[in-house]
mmCIF file of C-alpha atoms and ligand atoms in Angstrom:
data_model
loop_
_atom_site.group_PDB
_atom_site.id
_atom_site.type_symbol
_atom_site.label_atom_id
_atom_site.label_comp_id
_atom_site.label_asym_id
_atom_site.label_seq_id
_atom_site.Cartn_x
_atom_site.Cartn_y
_atom_site.Cartn_z
ATOM 1 C CA MET A 267 -10.657 -8.053 -27.967
ATOM 2 C CA ASN A 268 -9.056 -4.667 -26.746
ATOM 3 C CA PRO A 269 -8.665 -2.021 -28.951
ATOM 4 C CA LEU A 270 -5.900 0.764 -29.369
ATOM 5 C CA ARG A 271 -7.810 2.863 -26.926
ATOM 6 C CA TYR A 272 -4.666 5.396 -25.861
ATOM 7 C CA LEU A 273 -2.093 7.532 -26.114
ATOM 8 C CA PHE A 274 0.494 8.837 -23.569
ATOM 9 C CA ILE A 275 2.662 11.378 -24.432
ATOM 10 C CA ASP A 276 6.024 11.781 -22.049
ATOM 11 C CA PHE A 277 8.319 14.272 -22.332
ATOM 12 C CA ASP A 278 11.853 13.315 -22.211
ATOM 13 C CA SER A 279 13.614 15.029 -19.609
ATOM 14 C CA TYR A 280 11.482 17.991 -19.552
ATOM 15 C CA PHE A 281 13.431 20.645 -17.017
ATOM 16 C CA ALA A 282 16.345 19.648 -18.358
ATOM 17 C CA SER A 283 15.030 20.133 -21.846
ATOM 18 C CA VAL A 284 13.190 23.635 -20.926
ATOM 19 C CA GLU A 285 16.755 24.557 -19.564
ATOM 20 C CA GLN A 286 18.779 23.538 -22.668
ATOM 21 C CA HIS A 287 15.970 25.077 -24.852
ATOM 22 C CA LEU A 288 16.571 28.461 -23.118
ATOM 23 C CA ASP A 289 20.486 28.717 -23.403
ATOM 24 C CA PRO A 290 21.894 27.172 -26.079
ATOM 25 C CA SER A 291 25.739 26.525 -24.212
ATOM 26 C CA LEU A 292 23.496 23.930 -22.180
ATOM 27 C CA ARG A 293 22.451 22.420 -25.412
ATOM 28 C CA GLY A 294 24.667 18.871 -26.125
ATOM 29 C CA ARG A 295 25.276 19.102 -22.838
ATOM 30 C CA PRO A 296 24.777 17.191 -19.526
ATOM 31 C CA VAL A 297 23.076 19.569 -17.443
ATOM 32 C CA GLY A 298 21.444 18.330 -13.642
ATOM 33 C CA VAL A 299 18.868 20.832 -12.513
ATOM 34 C CA VAL A 300 18.582 21.280 -8.668
ATOM 35 C CA PRO A 301 16.035 23.248 -6.694
ATOM 36 C CA THR A 302 18.900 25.555 -5.024
ATOM 37 C CA MET A 303 22.705 26.215 -5.442
ATOM 38 C CA ALA A 304 24.045 23.441 -2.990
ATOM 39 C CA GLU A 305 26.166 21.069 -2.696
ATOM 40 C CA THR A 306 24.054 18.499 -0.508
ATOM 41 C CA THR A 307 20.870 19.225 -2.731
ATOM 42 C CA SER A 308 19.916 16.541 -4.918
ATOM 43 C CA CYS A 309 19.242 16.990 -8.488
ATOM 44 C CA ILE A 310 15.195 16.887 -9.651
ATOM 45 C CA ALA A 311 16.367 16.478 -13.756
ATOM 46 C CA ALA A 312 19.102 15.769 -15.662
ATOM 47 C CA SER A 313 19.499 15.991 -19.410
ATOM 48 C CA TYR A 314 20.266 12.914 -21.250
ATOM 49 C CA GLU A 315 23.861 13.619 -21.459
ATOM 50 C CA ALA A 316 24.062 13.134 -17.477
ATOM 51 C CA LYS A 317 21.922 10.386 -17.619
ATOM 52 C CA ARG A 318 24.415 8.579 -19.607
ATOM 53 C CA PHE A 319 26.850 9.295 -16.594
ATOM 54 C CA GLY A 320 24.344 7.569 -14.577
ATOM 55 C CA VAL A 321 23.116 11.170 -12.741
ATOM 56 C CA LYS A 322 19.094 10.958 -12.404
ATOM 57 C CA THR A 323 16.707 12.281 -10.373
ATOM 58 C CA GLY A 324 17.606 12.250 -6.843
ATOM 59 C CA THR A 325 21.236 12.547 -7.435
ATOM 60 C CA ARG A 326 22.677 14.449 -4.861
ATOM 61 C CA VAL A 327 25.114 17.269 -6.475
ATOM 62 C CA SER A 328 28.327 16.138 -4.754
ATOM 63 C CA GLU A 329 27.594 12.467 -6.210
ATOM 64 C CA ALA A 330 26.600 13.982 -9.626
ATOM 65 C CA ARG A 331 29.873 15.974 -9.964
ATOM 66 C CA GLN A 332 31.345 12.217 -9.031
ATOM 67 C CA LEU A 333 29.852 10.600 -11.855
ATOM 68 C CA CYS A 334 29.743 13.492 -14.836
ATOM 69 C CA PRO A 335 32.727 16.021 -13.937
ATOM 70 C CA GLY A 336 31.786 18.172 -16.754
ATOM 71 C CA ILE A 337 27.989 18.892 -15.171
ATOM 72 C CA GLN A 338 26.497 21.985 -15.048
ATOM 73 C CA PHE A 339 24.195 22.683 -12.498
ATOM 74 C CA VAL A 340 20.900 25.176 -13.113
ATOM 75 C CA GLU A 341 18.599 26.481 -10.675
ATOM 76 C CA ALA A 342 14.942 25.130 -11.281
ATOM 77 C CA GLU A 343 12.819 27.849 -12.711
ATOM 78 C CA HIS A 344 9.443 26.614 -11.716
ATOM 79 C CA SER A 345 7.404 29.036 -13.484
ATOM 80 C CA VAL A 346 9.248 28.733 -16.548
ATOM 81 C CA TYR A 347 8.340 25.162 -16.751
ATOM 82 C CA VAL A 348 4.794 26.009 -16.384
ATOM 83 C CA HIS A 349 5.009 28.526 -18.983
ATOM 84 C CA TYR A 350 5.865 25.886 -21.908
ATOM 85 C CA HIS A 351 3.856 23.365 -20.516
ATOM 86 C CA GLU A 352 0.648 25.403 -21.051
ATOM 87 C CA ARG A 353 2.539 25.915 -24.454
ATOM 88 C CA PHE A 354 3.170 22.137 -25.170
ATOM 89 C CA HIS A 355 -0.758 21.456 -23.923
ATOM 90 C CA ALA A 356 -2.114 23.593 -26.715
ATOM 91 C CA ALA A 357 0.631 22.990 -29.497
ATOM 92 C CA ILE A 358 -0.470 18.911 -28.720
ATOM 93 C CA GLU A 359 -4.525 20.027 -28.808
ATOM 94 C CA GLU A 360 -4.004 21.283 -32.458
ATOM 95 C CA VAL A 361 -3.989 17.354 -33.187
ATOM 96 C CA ILE A 362 -5.537 15.722 -30.521
ATOM 97 C CA PRO A 363 -7.813 16.561 -27.689
ATOM 98 C CA ILE A 364 -6.114 16.086 -23.862
ATOM 99 C CA THR A 365 -8.360 14.115 -21.823
ATOM 100 C CA LYS A 366 -5.615 14.033 -18.536
ATOM 101 C CA THR A 367 -2.877 16.107 -17.650
ATOM 102 C CA LEU A 368 -1.298 13.578 -15.227
ATOM 103 C CA SER A 369 1.823 15.939 -14.425
ATOM 104 C CA ILE A 370 3.722 19.049 -15.785
ATOM 105 C CA ASP A 371 5.659 16.659 -18.291
ATOM 106 C CA GLU A 372 2.836 13.355 -19.115
ATOM 107 C CA VAL A 373 -0.653 13.678 -21.045
ATOM 108 C CA CYS A 374 -2.898 10.832 -21.907
ATOM 109 C CA CYS A 375 -5.564 11.220 -24.454
ATOM 110 C CA GLU A 376 -8.085 8.729 -25.100
ATOM 111 C CA LEU A 377 -8.968 7.821 -28.773
ATOM 112 C CA PRO A 378 -11.842 8.627 -30.232
ATOM 113 C CA LYS A 379 -13.839 5.719 -31.746
ATOM 114 C CA ASN A 380 -12.780 5.941 -35.391
ATOM 115 C CA TRP A 381 -9.241 7.315 -34.836
ATOM 116 C CA ARG A 382 -7.489 4.143 -33.553
ATOM 117 C CA ASP A 383 -6.484 2.143 -36.390
ATOM 118 C CA ARG A 384 -2.490 1.315 -35.983
ATOM 119 C CA SER A 385 -1.671 3.434 -39.069
ATOM 120 C CA TYR A 386 -3.738 6.557 -38.126
ATOM 121 C CA VAL A 387 -2.204 6.594 -34.305
ATOM 122 C CA GLU A 388 1.216 6.602 -35.970
ATOM 123 C CA ASN A 389 0.696 9.431 -38.398
ATOM 124 C CA MET A 390 -0.820 11.058 -35.506
ATOM 125 C CA MET A 391 2.214 10.501 -33.107
ATOM 126 C CA LEU A 392 4.619 12.092 -36.120
ATOM 127 C CA ARG A 393 1.884 15.126 -36.171
ATOM 128 C CA VAL A 394 2.559 15.774 -32.435
ATOM 129 C CA GLN A 395 5.591 15.563 -32.348
ATOM 130 C CA ASP A 396 6.375 17.741 -36.007
ATOM 131 C CA ASN A 397 3.860 20.378 -34.370
ATOM 132 C CA LEU A 398 6.099 20.427 -31.078
ATOM 133 C CA ALA A 399 8.920 20.965 -32.628
ATOM 134 C CA HIS A 400 7.819 23.846 -34.838
ATOM 135 C CA LYS A 401 5.236 25.901 -32.078
ATOM 136 C CA VAL A 402 7.265 25.477 -29.085
ATOM 137 C CA SER A 403 10.927 24.407 -29.313
ATOM 138 C CA PRO A 404 12.903 21.740 -31.000
ATOM 139 C CA TRP A 405 14.797 20.999 -28.079
ATOM 140 C CA ILE A 406 11.776 20.569 -25.705
ATOM 141 C CA THR A 407 10.882 16.785 -27.101
ATOM 142 C CA CYS A 408 8.793 13.991 -25.784
ATOM 143 C CA SER A 409 7.915 10.297 -26.269
ATOM 144 C CA LEU A 410 4.475 8.638 -27.848
ATOM 145 C CA GLY A 411 2.968 5.529 -26.893
ATOM 146 C CA ALA A 412 -0.491 4.382 -27.288
ATOM 147 C CA GLY A 413 -2.430 0.917 -26.186
ATOM 148 C CA PRO A 414 -5.353 0.012 -25.122
ATOM 149 C CA ASN A 415 -5.503 0.909 -21.338
ATOM 150 C CA ARG A 416 -3.575 4.050 -20.026
ATOM 151 C CA PHE A 417 -0.526 1.410 -18.556
ATOM 152 C CA ILE A 418 0.552 0.007 -21.439
ATOM 153 C CA ALA A 419 0.206 3.277 -23.089
ATOM 154 C CA LYS A 420 2.360 4.903 -20.612
ATOM 155 C CA LEU A 421 4.876 1.876 -20.767
ATOM 156 C CA ALA A 422 4.804 1.615 -24.397
ATOM 157 C CA SER A 423 6.047 5.766 -24.211
ATOM 158 C CA LYS A 424 9.032 4.783 -22.131
ATOM 159 C CA TYR A 425 10.309 2.392 -24.737
ATOM 160 C CA ARG A 426 12.053 4.504 -27.450
ATOM 161 C CA LYS A 427 13.060 7.499 -25.470
ATOM 162 C CA PRO A 428 14.331 9.806 -26.476
ATOM 163 C CA ASN A 429 12.243 11.638 -29.203
ATOM 164 C CA GLY A 430 10.445 7.629 -30.199
ATOM 165 C CA HIS A 431 6.927 6.143 -30.291
ATOM 166 C CA HIS A 432 5.944 3.098 -29.942
ATOM 167 C CA ILE A 433 2.092 1.269 -30.740
ATOM 168 C CA VAL A 434 1.553 -1.631 -28.673
ATOM 169 C CA GLU A 435 -1.525 -3.295 -29.552
ATOM 170 C CA GLN A 436 -3.542 -6.562 -27.696
ATOM 171 C CA GLU A 437 -1.962 -8.780 -29.942
ATOM 172 C CA ASP A 438 1.703 -7.832 -29.126
ATOM 173 C CA LEU A 439 1.006 -7.512 -25.590
ATOM 174 C CA MET A 440 2.885 -10.422 -24.092
ATOM 175 C CA GLU A 441 5.843 -9.949 -26.533
ATOM 176 C CA PHE A 442 5.868 -6.247 -25.505
ATOM 177 C CA LEU A 443 5.464 -6.824 -21.492
ATOM 178 C CA VAL A 444 7.894 -9.621 -21.111
ATOM 179 C CA GLN A 445 10.597 -7.319 -22.610
ATOM 180 C CA HIS A 446 10.487 -5.501 -18.708
ATOM 181 C CA GLN A 447 12.127 -5.837 -15.161
ATOM 182 C CA LEU A 448 9.162 -5.803 -12.351
ATOM 183 C CA SER A 449 10.108 -2.560 -11.148
ATOM 184 C CA ASP A 450 9.792 -0.852 -14.898
ATOM 185 C CA LEU A 451 5.895 -1.245 -14.088
ATOM 186 C CA ASN A 452 4.103 1.789 -13.364
ATOM 187 C CA GLY A 453 3.106 0.713 -9.665
ATOM 188 C CA VAL A 454 5.836 -1.525 -9.181
ATOM 189 C CA GLY A 455 7.850 0.101 -5.968
ATOM 190 C CA ARG A 456 10.495 -1.159 -4.664
ATOM 191 C CA ASN A 457 8.384 -2.362 -1.778
ATOM 192 C CA MET A 458 6.125 -4.142 -3.838
ATOM 193 C CA GLU A 459 9.183 -5.999 -6.193
ATOM 194 C CA ALA A 460 10.191 -7.341 -3.001
ATOM 195 C CA ARG A 461 6.653 -8.699 -1.889
ATOM 196 C CA LEU A 462 6.341 -10.250 -5.385
ATOM 197 C CA LYS A 463 9.678 -12.126 -4.885
ATOM 198 C CA ARG A 464 8.611 -13.154 -1.307
ATOM 199 C CA ALA A 465 5.534 -14.601 -3.064
ATOM 200 C CA GLY A 466 7.781 -16.329 -5.945
ATOM 201 C CA ILE A 467 6.929 -14.038 -8.736
ATOM 202 C CA TYR A 468 10.334 -12.681 -10.189
ATOM 203 C CA THR A 469 9.810 -11.315 -13.435
ATOM 204 C CA VAL A 470 6.752 -10.176 -15.739
ATOM 205 C CA ALA A 471 6.141 -13.505 -17.368
ATOM 206 C CA GLN A 472 5.225 -14.497 -14.180
ATOM 207 C CA MET A 473 3.204 -12.060 -13.361
ATOM 208 C CA CYS A 474 0.867 -12.281 -16.542
ATOM 209 C CA GLN A 475 0.847 -15.958 -15.218
ATOM 210 C CA CYS A 476 -0.692 -14.955 -12.016
ATOM 211 C CA LYS A 477 -4.626 -15.558 -10.986
ATOM 212 C CA GLU A 478 -6.295 -11.781 -10.364
ATOM 213 C CA GLU A 479 -6.501 -13.402 -6.410
ATOM 214 C CA THR A 480 -2.823 -14.101 -6.315
ATOM 215 C CA LEU A 481 -1.997 -10.405 -6.791
ATOM 216 C CA ARG A 482 -4.737 -8.804 -5.111
ATOM 217 C CA LYS A 483 -3.296 -10.508 -2.024
ATOM 218 C CA VAL A 484 0.137 -9.440 -2.484
ATOM 219 C CA TRP A 485 -0.747 -6.044 -2.796
ATOM 220 C CA GLY A 486 -2.944 -6.660 -0.448
ATOM 221 C CA SER A 487 -5.713 -4.077 -1.640
ATOM 222 C CA VAL A 488 -7.577 -3.313 -4.941
ATOM 223 C CA HIS A 489 -4.426 -2.213 -6.829
ATOM 224 C CA GLY A 490 -3.452 -5.956 -7.082
ATOM 225 C CA ALA A 491 -6.599 -6.583 -8.922
ATOM 226 C CA ARG A 492 -6.513 -3.601 -11.015
ATOM 227 C CA MET A 493 -2.989 -4.701 -11.982
ATOM 228 C CA TRP A 494 -4.427 -8.432 -13.276
ATOM 229 C CA HIS A 495 -6.005 -5.864 -15.592
ATOM 230 C CA ALA A 496 -3.690 -3.839 -16.626
ATOM 231 C CA LEU A 497 -1.613 -6.275 -17.767
ATOM 232 C CA LYS A 498 -4.352 -8.044 -19.714
ATOM 233 C CA GLY A 499 -4.760 -4.728 -21.742
ATOM 234 C CA ASP A 500 -8.184 -4.072 -19.946
ATOM 235 C CA ASP A 501 -9.185 -0.192 -20.035
ATOM 236 C CA LEU A 502 -8.828 0.668 -16.068
ATOM 237 C CA ALA A 503 -11.326 3.411 -15.939
ATOM 238 C CA GLU A 504 -14.348 0.813 -16.448
ATOM 239 C CA LEU A 505 -12.608 -0.356 -12.826
ATOM 240 C CA GLN A 506 -12.892 3.175 -11.355
ATOM 241 C CA THR A 507 -15.916 3.366 -8.157
ATOM 242 C CA HIS A 508 -17.294 6.033 -7.248
ATOM 243 C CA THR A 509 -16.692 6.798 -3.951
ATOM 244 C CA SER A 510 -17.128 10.612 -2.919
ATOM 245 C CA THR A 511 -15.845 11.028 0.400
ATOM 246 C CA ILE A 512 -14.056 8.525 3.448
ATOM 247 C CA GLY A 513 -14.588 9.825 7.014
ATOM 248 C CA HIS A 514 -15.358 8.515 10.741
ATOM 249 C CA SER A 515 -17.494 9.599 13.336
ATOM 250 C CA HIS A 516 -17.480 8.959 17.100
ATOM 251 C CA VAL A 517 -19.561 9.768 20.129
ATOM 252 C CA LEU A 518 -17.451 10.146 22.611
ATOM 253 C CA ALA A 519 -17.675 8.102 25.829
ATOM 254 C CA PRO A 520 -17.880 11.209 29.066
ATOM 255 C CA GLU A 521 -14.148 9.828 30.371
ATOM 256 C CA ARG A 522 -12.939 10.670 27.027
ATOM 257 C CA ARG A 523 -14.295 14.475 26.239
ATOM 258 C CA ALA A 524 -11.690 16.396 27.941
ATOM 259 C CA PRO A 525 -9.892 17.894 24.751
ATOM 260 C CA HIS A 526 -6.764 15.842 25.228
ATOM 261 C CA GLN A 527 -8.142 12.227 25.473
ATOM 262 C CA ALA A 528 -10.188 13.570 22.454
ATOM 263 C CA LEU A 529 -7.247 14.406 20.590
ATOM 264 C CA LYS A 530 -6.615 10.972 21.029
ATOM 265 C CA VAL A 531 -9.590 9.528 19.721
ATOM 266 C CA LEU A 532 -9.478 11.781 17.046
ATOM 267 C CA HIS A 533 -5.703 10.716 15.802
ATOM 268 C CA ARG A 534 -7.383 7.051 15.426
ATOM 269 C CA LEU A 535 -10.686 8.395 13.410
ATOM 270 C CA LEU A 536 -7.727 9.690 10.891
ATOM 271 C CA GLN A 537 -5.859 6.970 10.737
ATOM 272 C CA LYS A 538 -8.786 5.053 9.984
ATOM 273 C CA ALA A 539 -9.733 7.003 7.348
ATOM 274 C CA THR A 540 -6.231 7.151 6.041
ATOM 275 C CA LEU A 541 -5.982 3.420 6.041
ATOM 276 C CA ARG A 542 -9.160 3.069 3.736
ATOM 277 C CA LEU A 543 -7.862 6.035 1.538
ATOM 278 C CA ARG A 544 -5.110 3.877 1.030
ATOM 279 C CA ASP A 545 -6.564 0.554 0.073
ATOM 280 C CA LYS A 546 -8.921 2.095 -2.093
ATOM 281 C CA GLY A 547 -6.144 3.700 -4.335
ATOM 282 C CA TYR A 548 -7.498 7.182 -3.292
ATOM 283 C CA VAL A 549 -5.769 10.803 -3.096
ATOM 284 C CA THR A 550 -7.835 13.017 -1.316
ATOM 285 C CA SER A 551 -6.870 17.580 -1.062
ATOM 286 C CA ARG A 552 -9.484 18.295 1.452
ATOM 287 C CA MET A 553 -10.241 17.458 5.130
ATOM 288 C CA GLN A 554 -13.300 18.494 7.095
ATOM 289 C CA LEU A 555 -13.645 18.443 11.075
ATOM 290 C CA SER A 556 -16.387 18.088 12.672
ATOM 291 C CA LEU A 557 -17.195 18.594 16.264
ATOM 292 C CA ARG A 558 -19.906 18.979 18.767
ATOM 293 C CA TYR A 559 -19.371 19.925 22.283
ATOM 294 C CA ASP A 560 -20.794 19.013 25.435
ATOM 295 C CA SER A 561 -22.210 22.120 25.107
ATOM 296 C CA GLY A 562 -24.147 21.991 22.527
ATOM 297 C CA LEU A 563 -21.881 24.268 20.668
ATOM 298 C CA ARG A 564 -21.422 22.589 16.647
ATOM 299 C CA TRP A 565 -18.181 23.515 14.962
ATOM 300 C CA GLY A 566 -16.722 22.317 11.639
ATOM 301 C CA HIS A 567 -13.963 23.924 9.316
ATOM 302 C CA GLU A 568 -12.219 22.103 6.189
ATOM 303 C CA ALA A 569 -8.520 22.185 5.742
ATOM 304 C CA ARG A 570 -7.473 22.168 1.583
ATOM 305 C CA PHE A 571 -3.865 20.753 0.842
ATOM 306 C CA ASP A 572 -1.733 19.074 -2.367
ATOM 307 C CA GLU A 573 -3.082 15.258 -3.483
ATOM 308 C CA THR A 574 -2.079 13.598 -1.081
ATOM 309 C CA CYS A 575 -2.522 9.638 0.765
ATOM 310 C CA GLU A 576 0.382 9.526 3.471
ATOM 311 C CA SER A 577 -0.354 9.324 7.191
ATOM 312 C CA HIS A 578 2.206 12.071 7.740
ATOM 313 C CA PRO A 579 0.658 15.629 6.032
ATOM 314 C CA LEU A 580 -3.392 14.310 7.045
ATOM 315 C CA ARG A 581 -1.867 14.076 10.788
ATOM 316 C CA TYR A 582 -0.645 17.702 10.257
ATOM 317 C CA ALA A 583 -3.820 18.862 8.491
ATOM 318 C CA LEU A 584 -5.327 17.571 11.724
ATOM 319 C CA SER A 585 -3.894 19.137 13.824
ATOM 320 C CA GLU A 586 -3.856 22.864 12.187
ATOM 321 C CA LEU A 587 -7.641 22.372 12.273
ATOM 322 C CA TRP A 588 -7.375 21.343 15.907
ATOM 323 C CA CYS A 589 -6.334 24.691 16.604
ATOM 324 C CA LEU A 590 -8.675 26.343 15.011
ATOM 325 C CA ARG A 591 -11.463 25.093 17.101
ATOM 326 C CA PRO A 592 -13.427 27.834 18.966
ATOM 327 C CA ALA A 593 -13.650 26.890 23.100
ATOM 328 C CA PRO A 594 -10.505 25.082 22.749
ATOM 329 C CA HIS A 595 -11.053 24.107 27.046
ATOM 330 C CA GLU A 596 -14.080 23.185 26.597
ATOM 331 C CA THR A 597 -15.294 18.947 26.435
ATOM 332 C CA ILE A 598 -16.480 17.466 23.489
ATOM 333 C CA ARG A 599 -19.324 15.188 22.676
ATOM 334 C CA LYS A 600 -18.999 13.804 18.901
ATOM 335 C CA LEU A 601 -16.343 14.057 16.362
ATOM 336 C CA SER A 602 -16.083 12.956 13.156
ATOM 337 C CA VAL A 603 -13.138 13.741 10.173
ATOM 338 C CA SER A 604 -13.945 13.132 6.635
ATOM 339 C CA PHE A 605 -11.927 13.493 3.514
ATOM 340 C CA PHE A 606 -13.344 14.754 0.046
ATOM 341 C CA GLY A 607 -11.917 15.722 -3.324
ATOM 342 C CA LEU A 608 -11.109 12.144 -3.770
ATOM 343 C CA LYS A 609 -9.624 10.715 -6.911
ATOM 344 C CA GLU A 610 -7.530 8.237 -7.486
ATOM 345 C CA LYS A 611 -3.845 7.913 -7.097
ATOM 346 C CA THR A 612 -1.647 8.402 -10.405
ATOM 347 C CA ASN A 613 2.074 8.423 -9.543
ATOM 348 C CA TYR A 614 2.876 11.757 -9.885
ATOM 349 C CA THR A 615 1.398 14.968 -8.895
ATOM 350 C CA LEU A 616 0.860 18.352 -10.754
ATOM 351 C CA ASN A 617 2.205 20.225 -7.597
ATOM 352 C CA LEU A 618 6.145 20.630 -8.507
ATOM 353 C CA PHE A 619 6.693 21.917 -5.131
ATOM 354 C CA SER A 620 5.678 18.981 -3.121
ATOM 355 C CA GLN A 621 8.278 16.327 -2.945
ATOM 356 C CA GLU A 622 6.962 13.182 -1.831
ATOM 357 C CA ASP A 623 9.160 11.317 0.243
ATOM 358 C CA PRO A 624 9.827 8.028 0.020
ATOM 359 C CA LYS A 625 11.096 7.234 3.345
ATOM 360 C CA ARG A 626 7.475 8.237 4.335
ATOM 361 C CA GLU A 627 5.432 6.428 2.337
ATOM 362 C CA ALA A 628 7.817 3.418 2.719
ATOM 363 C CA VAL A 629 6.949 3.867 6.585
ATOM 364 C CA ASP A 630 2.703 4.149 5.484
ATOM 365 C CA GLN A 631 3.059 0.819 3.560
ATOM 366 C CA ALA A 632 4.678 -0.966 6.344
ATOM 367 C CA MET A 633 2.082 0.332 8.688
ATOM 368 C CA ASP A 634 -0.492 -1.092 6.207
ATOM 369 C CA HIS A 635 1.010 -4.233 6.138
ATOM 370 C CA ILE A 636 1.143 -4.679 9.652
ATOM 371 C CA VAL A 637 -2.522 -3.318 10.184
ATOM 372 C CA ASN A 638 -4.318 -5.761 7.756
ATOM 373 C CA LYS A 639 -2.172 -8.732 8.727
ATOM 374 C CA PHE A 640 -2.196 -8.800 12.679
ATOM 375 C CA GLY A 641 -5.206 -5.925 13.014
ATOM 376 C CA LYS A 642 -5.679 -1.822 14.690
ATOM 377 C CA GLN A 643 -4.273 -2.298 17.740
ATOM 378 C CA ALA A 644 -0.431 -3.757 16.264
ATOM 379 C CA ALA A 645 0.504 -0.671 14.793
ATOM 380 C CA TYR A 646 -0.563 2.799 15.336
ATOM 381 C CA TYR A 647 0.958 6.705 15.506
ATOM 382 C CA GLY A 648 1.736 8.094 18.845
ATOM 383 C CA GLY A 649 -1.078 10.784 18.611
ATOM 384 C CA ALA A 650 -3.862 7.655 18.932
ATOM 385 C CA HIS A 651 -2.054 6.093 22.036
ATOM 386 C CA GLY A 652 -4.512 5.301 24.781
ATOM 387 C CA ALA A 653 -7.374 5.572 22.408
ATOM 388 C CA GLN A 654 -6.769 2.197 20.962
ATOM 389 C CA LYS A 655 -9.876 0.566 22.274
ATOM 390 C CA ALA A 656 -12.017 4.023 22.308
ATOM 391 C CA VAL A 657 -13.188 3.251 18.684
ATOM 392 C CA GLN A 658 -14.843 0.428 18.141
ATOM 393 C CA MET A 659 -16.437 -1.545 14.918
ATOM 394 C CA ARG A 660 -18.448 1.254 13.594
ATOM 395 C CA ILE A 661 -20.395 1.923 10.498
ATOM 396 C CA ALA A 662 -18.912 5.232 8.297
ATOM 397 C CA PHE A 663 -20.677 7.703 7.120
ATOM 398 C CA ASN A 664 -21.165 6.568 3.577
ATOM 399 C CA HIS A 665 -21.292 2.800 3.185
ATOM 400 C CA ILE A 666 -20.620 -0.306 5.515
ATOM 401 C CA PRO A 667 -17.265 -0.714 5.719
ATOM 402 C CA ASP A 668 -14.388 -3.328 5.030
ATOM 403 C CA LEU A 669 -14.161 -5.947 7.812
ATOM 404 C CA ILE A 670 -10.221 -5.923 7.424
ATOM 405 C CA LEU A 671 -10.581 -2.345 8.269
ATOM 406 C CA GLU A 672 -13.158 -2.223 11.301
ATOM 407 C CA ASP A 673 -11.474 -4.793 13.519
HETATM 408 MG MG1 MG B 942 9.131 12.526 -18.503
#
């Protein structure tokens, strides 16, 4: 029997609420927050009043005007949102310690063992809301959820928005879950929903009845098994593995040692490592490139970037590192590329400026799916063209690779 373990706090239309707090003339009115004032840009947040007209994150300004003629647009002020983030953090921590900050407007608290009683949790939720209203602003509200794991607690926090709270205990779990659509579940995006439907799973109720193996197959990764446990109320933290590095190295055959040839092999190594990164469900924030030249010279350099598992920014980071190498005309004997700073992927990052591109993510997912099904030669990025066969089955730095990733 899983106890109530987590409290999840999600602010209601956070950016728009901060703007309404700062400017009283915006209160009670439809507001769209935009990165810059331009008709071609899209809203990065919408107030509840605007949401009622169908405006949401991602709606283009011109479309938002049609949906909601009275809408007011304001330019995003990221430093202000960070300032209020720090203030609400402090106000929450007067009631309960925060375990993890998941994004600018979401935090998760693990409930201490003697704080897991339903009425105690409910009382704590009301105290959090009350403290925020008094110490920060009555206009910046949040919704809270509690559940046996973070996944359920998060879903519960969306249940009575805005300014609400909901508790899901193990015995309420099925009744709560079946009220949702597949797409409501964190981790079921549009592509995954289509894949579930192709597997004959149309409802959350059907999904809850699946075997663990079925979901693993639909996902094609460990995420499916994690979803299965999440739906049962199991604590996902217990499933985490401790991989600290993902990397590949390769000694080049003599005909591949010229820089332009070596670069192709390097892209191939990167693609293998990236595939493994996504298969494990991780994001990385550091990449290291190491080279050994035929001359004996050794060189290594590290790039740091916002957490990602997308191919595009990782290719970009690799290209930047490659350009920094000394002796650009010399032949290279050995290459390696590794990811560090690995973390479990959550759907959000703290970085306000990085705009994840859903199209790129869809391309990555499609690539992974093809490679998992038909093998490594079936799809690869152009940078590796000509080096498909150069990197054969090898043992990675830190573990025996999964066969599917190593054909
Ligand atoms: Mg929110």
